[in-house]
Amino acid sequence: MNERDRFPFPEEVKIPPELDGWEEMYPPHYLFSKEREEWEKRHFWYRDKIHGPDPIYPLDLVFHEAWQAALSQYTTRTFTIPPAQGIALGF
């Protein structure tokens, strides 16, 4: 495949100097990392412009983490059925 036929990998994107340190605002499981680089390159990544057209601001991440915790607790504590294991998103 020609290099121009694909989008750049996250480590190939040039970050402007004025944005240095932006990674410190986000939890580690939301970021691409050197430890998972090989695994991340094997997956198909896309941008969901319908449901998430704008970047997620750091303090707004609490909503995305809260529904996962609440739904996991609801399925394992409110309706305690044997196969209920919570919600796993693969983080």
CSV table of C-alpha atoms in Angstrom, one decimal:
chain,number,residue,atom,x,y,z
A,1,MET,CA,0.0,0.0,0.0
A,2,ASN,CA,1.2,3.4,-0.9
A,3,GLU,CA,1.9,5.7,2.1
A,4,ARG,CA,-0.5,8.2,0.7
A,5,ASP,CA,-3.4,5.7,0.6
A,6,ARG,CA,-3.8,5.7,4.4
A,7,PHE,CA,-4.3,8.0,7.3
A,8,PRO,CA,-1.3,8.6,9.5
A,9,PHE,CA,-0.8,6.5,12.6
A,10,PRO,CA,-1.1,8.4,15.8
A,11,GLU,CA,2.7,8.5,16.4
A,12,GLU,CA,3.1,10.0,12.9
A,13,VAL,CA,0.9,13.1,13.6
A,14,LYS,CA,3.0,16.2,14.2
A,15,ILE,CA,1.8,18.0,17.4
A,16,PRO,CA,2.2,21.8,17.2
A,17,PRO,CA,4.7,23.2,19.9
A,18,GLU,CA,2.0,25.2,21.6
A,19,LEU,CA,0.1,22.0,22.4
A,20,ASP,CA,3.0,20.2,24.2
A,21,GLY,CA,1.8,18.5,27.3
A,22,TRP,CA,-1.8,18.0,26.2
A,23,GLU,CA,-1.6,14.3,27.2
A,24,GLU,CA,-1.4,15.2,30.9
A,25,MET,CA,-5.0,16.3,30.9
A,26,TYR,CA,-6.4,12.8,29.9
A,27,PRO,CA,-6.3,9.5,31.7
A,28,PRO,CA,-3.7,7.0,30.3
A,29,HIS,CA,-6.3,4.6,29.0
A,30,TYR,CA,-7.7,7.2,26.6
A,31,LEU,CA,-4.3,7.8,24.9
A,32,PHE,CA,-2.3,5.9,22.3
A,33,SER,CA,0.9,4.6,23.9
A,34,LYS,CA,4.2,3.1,23.0
A,35,GLU,CA,3.4,0.0,25.0
A,36,ARG,CA,0.2,-0.7,23.0
A,37,GLU,CA,1.5,0.6,19.6
A,38,GLU,CA,1.7,-2.8,17.9
A,39,TRP,CA,-1.8,-3.7,19.1
A,40,GLU,CA,-3.2,-0.4,18.1
A,41,LYS,CA,-1.8,-0.5,14.6
A,42,ARG,CA,-3.6,-3.8,13.9
A,43,HIS,CA,-7.0,-2.3,14.5
A,44,PHE,CA,-9.2,-0.2,12.2
A,45,TRP,CA,-9.8,3.2,13.7
A,46,TYR,CA,-12.4,5.7,12.5
A,47,ARG,CA,-13.8,9.0,13.5
A,48,ASP,CA,-17.4,9.0,14.5
A,49,LYS,CA,-18.5,12.4,13.2
A,50,ILE,CA,-22.2,11.8,13.9
A,51,HIS,CA,-22.1,10.9,17.6
A,52,GLY,CA,-18.9,12.7,18.5
A,53,PRO,CA,-18.1,15.5,16.0
A,54,ASP,CA,-16.0,17.5,18.5
A,55,PRO,CA,-13.1,16.6,20.7
A,56,ILE,CA,-13.9,15.5,24.2
A,57,TYR,CA,-12.7,18.0,26.7
A,58,PRO,CA,-10.8,16.5,29.7
A,59,LEU,CA,-13.5,17.3,32.4
A,60,ASP,CA,-16.3,16.0,30.1
A,61,LEU,CA,-14.8,12.5,30.3
A,62,VAL,CA,-16.6,12.0,33.6
A,63,PHE,CA,-19.9,11.5,31.7
A,64,HIS,CA,-18.4,8.7,29.5
A,65,GLU,CA,-16.9,6.9,32.5
A,66,ALA,CA,-20.0,7.4,34.7
A,67,TRP,CA,-22.4,5.6,32.4
A,68,GLN,CA,-20.1,2.6,32.2
A,69,ALA,CA,-19.7,2.3,35.9
A,70,ALA,CA,-23.5,2.8,36.5
A,71,LEU,CA,-24.5,0.3,33.9
A,72,SER,CA,-22.0,-2.3,35.2
A,73,GLN,CA,-23.3,-1.8,38.7
A,74,TYR,CA,-26.9,-2.0,37.6
A,75,THR,CA,-26.5,-5.3,35.8
A,76,THR,CA,-24.5,-6.9,38.6
A,77,ARG,CA,-26.2,-5.5,41.7
A,78,THR,CA,-29.8,-4.6,40.8
A,79,PHE,CA,-30.5,-7.5,38.5
A,80,THR,CA,-28.2,-10.1,39.9
A,81,ILE,CA,-28.4,-12.7,37.2
A,82,PRO,CA,-25.6,-15.2,36.9
A,83,PRO,CA,-24.2,-14.2,33.5
A,84,ALA,CA,-24.2,-10.5,34.4
A,85,GLN,CA,-20.5,-9.5,34.3
A,86,GLY,CA,-20.9,-5.7,33.8
A,87,ILE,CA,-19.9,-3.8,30.7
A,88,ALA,CA,-16.4,-4.3,29.3
A,89,LEU,CA,-15.3,-1.8,26.6
A,90,GLY,CA,-11.8,-3.2,26.1
A,91,PHE,CA,-9.8,-0.5,27.9
